[in-house]
Every structure is written in structure tokens, then in C-alpha cells.
Short mmCIF file of C-alpha atoms in Angstrom, two decimals:
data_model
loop_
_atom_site.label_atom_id
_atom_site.label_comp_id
_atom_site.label_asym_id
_atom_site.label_seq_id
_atom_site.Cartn_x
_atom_site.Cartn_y
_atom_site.Cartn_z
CA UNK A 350 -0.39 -21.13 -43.22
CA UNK A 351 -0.74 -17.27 -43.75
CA UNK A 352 -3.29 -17.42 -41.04
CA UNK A 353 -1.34 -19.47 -38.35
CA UNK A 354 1.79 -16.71 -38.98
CA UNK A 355 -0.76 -14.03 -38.61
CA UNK A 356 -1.77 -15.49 -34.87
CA UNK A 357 1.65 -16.31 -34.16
CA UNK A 358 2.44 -12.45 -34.40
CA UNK A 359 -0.67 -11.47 -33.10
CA UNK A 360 0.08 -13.49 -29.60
CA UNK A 361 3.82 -12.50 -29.17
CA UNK A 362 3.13 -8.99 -30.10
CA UNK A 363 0.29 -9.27 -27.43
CA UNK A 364 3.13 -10.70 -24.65
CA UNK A 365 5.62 -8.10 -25.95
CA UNK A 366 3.38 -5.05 -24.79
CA UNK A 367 1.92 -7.49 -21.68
CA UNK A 368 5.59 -8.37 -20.49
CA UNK A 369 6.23 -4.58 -21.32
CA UNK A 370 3.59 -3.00 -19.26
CA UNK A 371 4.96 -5.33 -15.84
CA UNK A 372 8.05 -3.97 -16.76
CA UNK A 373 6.89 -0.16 -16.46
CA UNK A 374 4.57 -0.87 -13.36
CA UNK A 375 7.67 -2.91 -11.70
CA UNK A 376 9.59 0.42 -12.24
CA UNK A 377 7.40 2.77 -11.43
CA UNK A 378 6.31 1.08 -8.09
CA UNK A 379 10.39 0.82 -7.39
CA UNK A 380 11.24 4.17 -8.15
CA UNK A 381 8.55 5.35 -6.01
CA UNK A 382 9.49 3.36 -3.33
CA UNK A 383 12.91 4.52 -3.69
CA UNK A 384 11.70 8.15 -3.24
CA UNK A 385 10.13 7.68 0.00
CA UNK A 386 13.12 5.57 1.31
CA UNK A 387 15.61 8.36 0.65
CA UNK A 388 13.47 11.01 2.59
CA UNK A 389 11.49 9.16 4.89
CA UNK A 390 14.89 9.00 7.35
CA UNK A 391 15.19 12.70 7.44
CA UNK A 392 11.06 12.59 8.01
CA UNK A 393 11.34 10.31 10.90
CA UNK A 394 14.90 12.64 12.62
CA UNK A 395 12.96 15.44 12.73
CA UNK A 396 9.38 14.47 12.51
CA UNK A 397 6.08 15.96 12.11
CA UNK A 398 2.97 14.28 11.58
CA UNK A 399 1.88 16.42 9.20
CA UNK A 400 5.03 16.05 7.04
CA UNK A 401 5.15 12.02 7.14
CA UNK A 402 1.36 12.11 5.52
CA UNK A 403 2.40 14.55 2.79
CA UNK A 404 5.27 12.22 2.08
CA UNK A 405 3.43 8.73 2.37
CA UNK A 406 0.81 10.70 0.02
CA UNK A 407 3.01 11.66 -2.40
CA UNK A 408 4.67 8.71 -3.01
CA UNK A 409 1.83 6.60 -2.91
CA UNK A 410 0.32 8.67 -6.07
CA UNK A 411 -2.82 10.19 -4.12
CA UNK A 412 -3.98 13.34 -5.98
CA UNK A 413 -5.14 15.41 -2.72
CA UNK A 414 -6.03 14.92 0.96
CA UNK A 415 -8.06 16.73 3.37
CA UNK A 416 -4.57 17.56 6.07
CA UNK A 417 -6.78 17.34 9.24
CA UNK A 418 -8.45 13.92 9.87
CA UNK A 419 -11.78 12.99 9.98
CA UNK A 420 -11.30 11.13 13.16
CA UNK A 421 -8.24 11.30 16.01
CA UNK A 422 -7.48 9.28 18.70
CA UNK A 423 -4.81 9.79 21.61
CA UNK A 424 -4.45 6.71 23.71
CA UNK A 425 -4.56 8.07 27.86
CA UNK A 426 -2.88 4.40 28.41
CA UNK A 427 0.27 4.61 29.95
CA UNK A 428 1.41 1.39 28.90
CA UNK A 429 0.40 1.37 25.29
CA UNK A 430 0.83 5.09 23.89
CA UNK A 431 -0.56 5.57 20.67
CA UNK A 432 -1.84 7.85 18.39
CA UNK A 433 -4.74 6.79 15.95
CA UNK A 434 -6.57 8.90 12.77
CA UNK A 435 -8.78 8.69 9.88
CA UNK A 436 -7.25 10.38 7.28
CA UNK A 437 -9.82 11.12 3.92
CA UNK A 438 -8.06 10.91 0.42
CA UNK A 439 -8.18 11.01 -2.95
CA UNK A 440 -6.64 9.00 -6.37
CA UNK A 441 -7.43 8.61 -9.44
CA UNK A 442 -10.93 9.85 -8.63
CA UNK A 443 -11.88 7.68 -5.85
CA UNK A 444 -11.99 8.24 -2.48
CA UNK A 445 -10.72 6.63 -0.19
CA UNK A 446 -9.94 6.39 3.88
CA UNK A 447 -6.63 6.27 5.37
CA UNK A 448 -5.92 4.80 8.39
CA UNK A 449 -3.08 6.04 10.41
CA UNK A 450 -1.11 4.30 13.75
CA UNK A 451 2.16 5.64 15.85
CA UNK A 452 2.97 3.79 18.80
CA UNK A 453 4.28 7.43 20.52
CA UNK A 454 2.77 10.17 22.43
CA UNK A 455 2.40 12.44 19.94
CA UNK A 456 2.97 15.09 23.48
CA UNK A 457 5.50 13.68 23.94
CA UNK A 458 7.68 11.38 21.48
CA UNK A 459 9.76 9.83 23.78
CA UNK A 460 6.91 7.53 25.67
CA UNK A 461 6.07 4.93 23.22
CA UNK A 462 5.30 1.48 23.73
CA UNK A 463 7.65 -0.82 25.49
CA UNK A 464 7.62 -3.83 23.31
CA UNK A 465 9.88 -5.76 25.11
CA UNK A 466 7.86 -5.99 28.58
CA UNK A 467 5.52 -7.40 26.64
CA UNK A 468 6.90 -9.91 24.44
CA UNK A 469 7.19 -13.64 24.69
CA UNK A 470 10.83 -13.57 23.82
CA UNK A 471 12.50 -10.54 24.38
CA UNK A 472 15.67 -11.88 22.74
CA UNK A 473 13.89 -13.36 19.33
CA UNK A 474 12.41 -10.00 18.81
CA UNK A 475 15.63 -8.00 19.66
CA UNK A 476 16.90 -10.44 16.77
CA UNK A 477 14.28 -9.95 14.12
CA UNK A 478 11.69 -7.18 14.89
CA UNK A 479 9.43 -8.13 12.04
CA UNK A 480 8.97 -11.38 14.87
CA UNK A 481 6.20 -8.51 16.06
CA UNK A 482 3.40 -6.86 14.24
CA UNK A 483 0.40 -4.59 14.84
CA UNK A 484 -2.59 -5.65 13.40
CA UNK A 485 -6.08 -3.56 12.33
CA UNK A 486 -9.26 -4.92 12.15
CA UNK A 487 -12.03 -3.02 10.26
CA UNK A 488 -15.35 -5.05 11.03
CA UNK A 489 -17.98 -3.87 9.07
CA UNK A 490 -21.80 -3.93 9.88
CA UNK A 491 -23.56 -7.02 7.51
CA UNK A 492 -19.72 -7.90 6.87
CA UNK A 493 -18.91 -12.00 7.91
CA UNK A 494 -15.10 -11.37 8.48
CA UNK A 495 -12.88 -8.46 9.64
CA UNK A 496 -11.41 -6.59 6.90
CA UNK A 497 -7.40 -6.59 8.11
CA UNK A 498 -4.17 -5.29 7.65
CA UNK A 499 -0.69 -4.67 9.18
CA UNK A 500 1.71 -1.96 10.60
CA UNK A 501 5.30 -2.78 11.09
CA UNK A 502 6.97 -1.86 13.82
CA UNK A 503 10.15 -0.70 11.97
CA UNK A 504 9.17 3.27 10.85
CA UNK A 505 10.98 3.31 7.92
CA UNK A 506 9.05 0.42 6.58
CA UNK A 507 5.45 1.47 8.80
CA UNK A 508 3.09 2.97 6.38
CA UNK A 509 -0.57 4.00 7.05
CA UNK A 510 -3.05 1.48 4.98
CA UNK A 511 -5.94 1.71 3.02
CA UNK A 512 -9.05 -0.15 3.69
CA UNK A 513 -12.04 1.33 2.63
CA UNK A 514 -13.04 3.29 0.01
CA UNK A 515 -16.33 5.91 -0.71
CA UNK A 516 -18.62 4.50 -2.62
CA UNK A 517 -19.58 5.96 -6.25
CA UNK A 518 -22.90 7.27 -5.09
CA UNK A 519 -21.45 9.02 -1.88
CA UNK A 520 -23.28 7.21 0.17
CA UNK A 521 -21.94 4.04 1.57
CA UNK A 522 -18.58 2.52 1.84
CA UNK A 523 -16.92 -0.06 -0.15
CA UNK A 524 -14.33 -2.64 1.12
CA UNK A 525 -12.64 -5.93 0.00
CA UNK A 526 -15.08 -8.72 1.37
CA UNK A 527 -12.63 -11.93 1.78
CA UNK A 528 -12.51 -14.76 0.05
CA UNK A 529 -13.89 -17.86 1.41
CA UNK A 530 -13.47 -21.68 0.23
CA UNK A 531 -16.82 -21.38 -1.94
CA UNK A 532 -15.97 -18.45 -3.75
CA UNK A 533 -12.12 -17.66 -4.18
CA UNK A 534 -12.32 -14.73 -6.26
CA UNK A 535 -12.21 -11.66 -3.76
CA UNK A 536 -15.36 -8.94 -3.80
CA UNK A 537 -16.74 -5.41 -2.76
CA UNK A 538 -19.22 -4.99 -0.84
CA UNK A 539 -20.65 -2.63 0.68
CA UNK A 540 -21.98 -1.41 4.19
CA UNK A 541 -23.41 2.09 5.90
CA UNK A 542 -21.59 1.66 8.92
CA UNK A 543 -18.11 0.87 10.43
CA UNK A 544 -19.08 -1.70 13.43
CA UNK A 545 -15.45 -1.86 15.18
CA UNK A 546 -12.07 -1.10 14.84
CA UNK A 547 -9.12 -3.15 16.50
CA UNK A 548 -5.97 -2.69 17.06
CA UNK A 549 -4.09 -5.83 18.31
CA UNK A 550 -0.36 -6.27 19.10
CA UNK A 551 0.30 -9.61 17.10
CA UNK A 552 3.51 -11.63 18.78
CA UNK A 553 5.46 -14.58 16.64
CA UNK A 554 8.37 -14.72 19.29
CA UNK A 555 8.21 -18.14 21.37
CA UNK A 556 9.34 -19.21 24.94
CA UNK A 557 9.66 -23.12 24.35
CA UNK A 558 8.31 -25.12 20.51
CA UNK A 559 5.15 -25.60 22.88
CA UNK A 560 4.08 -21.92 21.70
CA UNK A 561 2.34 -22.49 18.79
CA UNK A 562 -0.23 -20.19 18.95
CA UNK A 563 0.43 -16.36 18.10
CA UNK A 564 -0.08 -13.93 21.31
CA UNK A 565 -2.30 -11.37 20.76
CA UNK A 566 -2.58 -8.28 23.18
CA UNK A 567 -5.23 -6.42 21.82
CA UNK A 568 -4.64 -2.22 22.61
CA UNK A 569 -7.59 -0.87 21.02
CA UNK A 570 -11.52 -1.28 20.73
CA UNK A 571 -13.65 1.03 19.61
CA UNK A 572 -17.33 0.27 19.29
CA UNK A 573 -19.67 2.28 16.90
CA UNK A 574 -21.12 5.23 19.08
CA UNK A 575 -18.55 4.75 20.89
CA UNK A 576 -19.09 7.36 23.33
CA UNK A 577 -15.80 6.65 25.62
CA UNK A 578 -13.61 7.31 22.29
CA UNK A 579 -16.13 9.98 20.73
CA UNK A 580 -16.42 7.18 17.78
CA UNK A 581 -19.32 7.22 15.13
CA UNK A 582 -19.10 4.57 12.60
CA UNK A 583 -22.46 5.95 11.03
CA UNK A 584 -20.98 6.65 6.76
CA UNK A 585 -23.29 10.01 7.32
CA UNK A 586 -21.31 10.92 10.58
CA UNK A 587 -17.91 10.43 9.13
CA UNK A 588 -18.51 11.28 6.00
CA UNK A 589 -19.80 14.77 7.14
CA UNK A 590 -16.28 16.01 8.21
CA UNK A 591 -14.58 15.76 4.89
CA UNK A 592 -14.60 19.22 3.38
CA UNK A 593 -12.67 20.41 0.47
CA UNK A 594 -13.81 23.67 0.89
CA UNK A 595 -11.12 25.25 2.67
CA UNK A 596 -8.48 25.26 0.64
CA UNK A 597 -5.79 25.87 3.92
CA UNK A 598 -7.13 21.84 5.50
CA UNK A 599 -6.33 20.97 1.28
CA UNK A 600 -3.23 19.67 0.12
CA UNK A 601 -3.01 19.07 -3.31
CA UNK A 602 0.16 16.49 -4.47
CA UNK A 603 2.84 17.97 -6.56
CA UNK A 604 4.07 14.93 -8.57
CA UNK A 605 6.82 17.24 -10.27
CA UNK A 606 9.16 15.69 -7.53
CA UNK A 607 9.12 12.67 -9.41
CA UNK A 608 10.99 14.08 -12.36
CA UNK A 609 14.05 12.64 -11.53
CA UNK A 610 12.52 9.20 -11.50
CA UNK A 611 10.75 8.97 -14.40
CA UNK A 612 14.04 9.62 -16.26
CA UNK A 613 15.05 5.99 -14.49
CA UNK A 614 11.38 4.80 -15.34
CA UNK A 615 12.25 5.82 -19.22
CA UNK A 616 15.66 4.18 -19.06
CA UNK A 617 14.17 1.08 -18.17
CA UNK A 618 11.68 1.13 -20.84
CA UNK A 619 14.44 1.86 -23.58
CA UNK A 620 16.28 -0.70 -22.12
CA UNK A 621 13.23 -3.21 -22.69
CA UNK A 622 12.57 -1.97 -25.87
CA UNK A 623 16.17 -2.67 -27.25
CA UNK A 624 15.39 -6.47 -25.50
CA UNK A 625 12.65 -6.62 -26.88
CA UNK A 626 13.58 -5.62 -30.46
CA UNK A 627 16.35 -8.51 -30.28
CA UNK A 628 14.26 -11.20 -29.12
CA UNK A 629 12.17 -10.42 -32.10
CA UNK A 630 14.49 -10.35 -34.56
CA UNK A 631 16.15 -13.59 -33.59
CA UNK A 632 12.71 -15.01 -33.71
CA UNK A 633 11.60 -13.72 -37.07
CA UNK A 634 14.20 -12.32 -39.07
CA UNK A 635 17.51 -14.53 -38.14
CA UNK A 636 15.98 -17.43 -39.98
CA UNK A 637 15.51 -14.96 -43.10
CA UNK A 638 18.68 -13.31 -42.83
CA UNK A 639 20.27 -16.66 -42.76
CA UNK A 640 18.54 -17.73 -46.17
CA UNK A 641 19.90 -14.70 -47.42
CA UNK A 642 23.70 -15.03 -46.33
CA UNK A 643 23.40 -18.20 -47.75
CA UNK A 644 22.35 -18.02 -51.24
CA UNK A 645 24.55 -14.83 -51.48
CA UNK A 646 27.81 -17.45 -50.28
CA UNK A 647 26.03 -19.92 -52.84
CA UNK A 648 26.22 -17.71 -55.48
CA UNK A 649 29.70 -16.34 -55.21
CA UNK A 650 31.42 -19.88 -54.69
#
């Protein structure tokens, strides 16, 4: 019986901290968020590239980043203006690459892309621009699928993504090789070359129920040794123009800005606690303190 109280303890205590540690990441990921939300409008009103990385950096928990990219891209397309970079970064001792997309001139801010000329439904999207989405496609060489991810149109919710990381031996990347029917649990792999990067305009708006399918305009392909976008998907090639050496193309996060929210982060947590320490008590001390309120009534009647 001793035993069976023993695990009974050992399991909730082990759900307490478990249930405790969601709690903190929940909070810390929120609070976060909530810091680039309340400056990423004033970002965006008088924007700079160079101040939207430091604050998607910052917010995002990286420890440093080299400030120019290892790769730029300028679209010369009139009808789809874009800028494109590879930014290098670093967290929690791992490197990783960054890939940026703004659908501006970054000459000239004002000529972007005209989503609605090229739209299914000009109205749908009007309605609900999420309807619209631009999607990246890392393809690597010996990979089966395209490693993917998304930008959203609205800025304030656009943030550059992270697809590939340096491997530990400096020598090859690493990315998330997807899942397939066979084998469901996701895996890195790894690969000495980046074979092709897309960029596709992804539409969900329809015309008539008849559109079923999801228009794709694709706005960007770039080949390794590329020599029309000056591309080299080579690890040794790309990999050659990080350089933390000069400390003025270094910038080094200051996480003291997150002061403020950790004091919400530590509410939270004594807010659990107190929870925590109730749910407890009802569960093994009520009954106890019960007994004990009882046999003291017992005794006095």
C-alpha cells in the first residue's frame, strides 16, 4: 500500500512540474509575441530592413546574426517586385539560415506586387487576405521532397522562416526531411548542397465551386549555379560568406528588453504555483483534514 502511495505521488508530482513547464513555455512564447506585436507597427511606418531583422531576431531569442546576408536578391520583374536574402544566425549554439521575403522594391517601397490583378477572386481576397499565401520551397540535393514553408501577406503577421540549419561538424547542412506514410516520425538529414529555391504565389480564392485546385503562380526559381541570379547552392560557397570577424556586420541580441515581460512570465508562474498548491491539497490533505475536524467535533459533543 506504502508503495502504490509512493507512485501515486511520484506521477502527479511528475504532471505538476510537466503541466508547469507548458505553462512557462505558453508564457514565454506569448509574451514574446506580444513584444514584437507592440513594435513591429512602428517597424513597418517607418521601415528599414535592417531594423525589422534586429526586431524579428530579438524576439525570436537568436543570440547574434551576421547584419549583412549571405545571399541577396532584387527581383528586375516589374510585375512581381521582391526582395529575397539569406540571412546566417545563431541560438542556443546552433546555426542556423534565415530566409527573408518582401514583396516591395526595396528602391522604391511603393511598387510592390499587385495581388489583386492576379487573383482568382479579387473580392474573396479583399475579404480575407490570409485567402493568399507565398510559399518557399527549399529542395535539397539527395532530398525526396521540398522542404516548405509560408509567408503571409499581412506584415504584421509576415515573419522570415527558418529552414535549415549548419550542421555540427561545419560542414553540411541539416534540414527536417518529411514524413512519409512508412515512417511518421519526422527526421534530419543532411545534404552538401541547396538544389533550388521557389518562391510560389499560392491562391485559395475561387471563381465558381468548380475551382478546386489551388492556383499557383510561381515568382521565383533559382537553380544551383545559378548564374542568371549569381546563386551557389554549394554548403562551401555559402558557407564561406559568414564571418564573425568584423564585429561592425555583428549584432549581438540584447535580451534586457525583455525585462518587462518576464515580470508577466513570473506572475504567471506564481499564479500556477498557488493552483497548483490547491489542487494538491484538496487531493491529499482535505481527506486528512477532514478526519481531523471530525474526531475533534466527536470529541467535544
Amino acid at each position: 500500500m506504502k508503495i502504490k502511495k509512493i507512485l501515486n505521488v511520484t506521477i502527479y508530482s511528475f504532471f505538476v512540474l510537466l503541466i508547469g513547464f507548458m505553462v512557462y513555455r505558453v508564457s514565454l512564447i506569448k509574451n514574446y509575441s506580444k513584444y514584437y506585436k507592440e513594435n513591429i507597427d512602428n517597424i513597418l511606418t517607418n521601415y528599414t530592413k535592417e531594423k525589422y531583422m534586429e526586431l524579428y531576431f530579438t524576439s525570436e531569442l537568436y543570440d547574434k546574426y551576421q547584419i549583412e546576408p549571405i545571399y541577396n536578391l532584387v527581383s528586375k520583374d516589374n510585375t512581381y517586385p521582391f526582395e529575397f536574402s539569406i540571412y546566417h544566425a545563431e541560438k542556443d549554439e546552433q546555426e542556423l539560415l534565415i530566409f527573408y521575403f518582401d514583396d516591395r522594391n526595396p528602391s522604391d517601397l511603393t511598387k510592390k506586387i499587385d495581388y489583386d490583378n492576379i487573383v482568382r477572386n479579387k473580392e474573396e481576397f479583399n475579404n480575407n487576405i490570409k485567402k493568399v499565401i507565398i510559399r518557399i520551397n527549399i529542395f535539397m540535393e539527395g532530398g525526396e521532397f521540398a522542404t516548405t514553408n509560408y509567408y503571409h501577406l499581412d506584415r504584421t503577421e509576415r515573419r522570415p522562416v527558418s529552414l535549415i540549419r549548419i550542421g555540427k561538424d561545419n560542414n553540411s547542412f541539416e534540414y527536417l526531411k518529411k514524413k512519409t506514410a512508412d515512417d511518421m516520425k519526422p527526421k534530419i538529414d543532411t545534404s552538401n548542397k541547396i538544389e533550388k529555391v521557389e518562391l510560389l504565389i499560392e491562391d485559395h480564392t475561387k471563381n465558381s465551386d468548380s475551382d478546386d485546385k489551388t492556383k499557383l503562380t510561381n515568382i521565383l526559381t533559382i537553380n544551383s549555379n545559378d548564374n542568371e541570379y549569381n546563386f551557389s547552392g554549394k554548403f562551401s560557397d555559402l558557407y564561406a560568406k559568414v564571418d564573425y570577424s568584423n564585429n561592425e556586420n555583428i549584432h549581438i541580441i540584447d535580451k534586457s528588453v525583455f525585462k518587462t515581460y518576464h515580470k508577466n512570465i513570473n506572475k504567471t508562474m506564481i499564479i500556477y504555483s498557488f493552483i497548483a498548491l490547491f489542487v494538491t491539497y484538496i487531493f491529499y490533505f482535505l481527506p486528512t483534514t477532514i478526519k481531523f475536524i471530525r474526531r475533534r467535533v466527536k470529541k467535544a459533543n
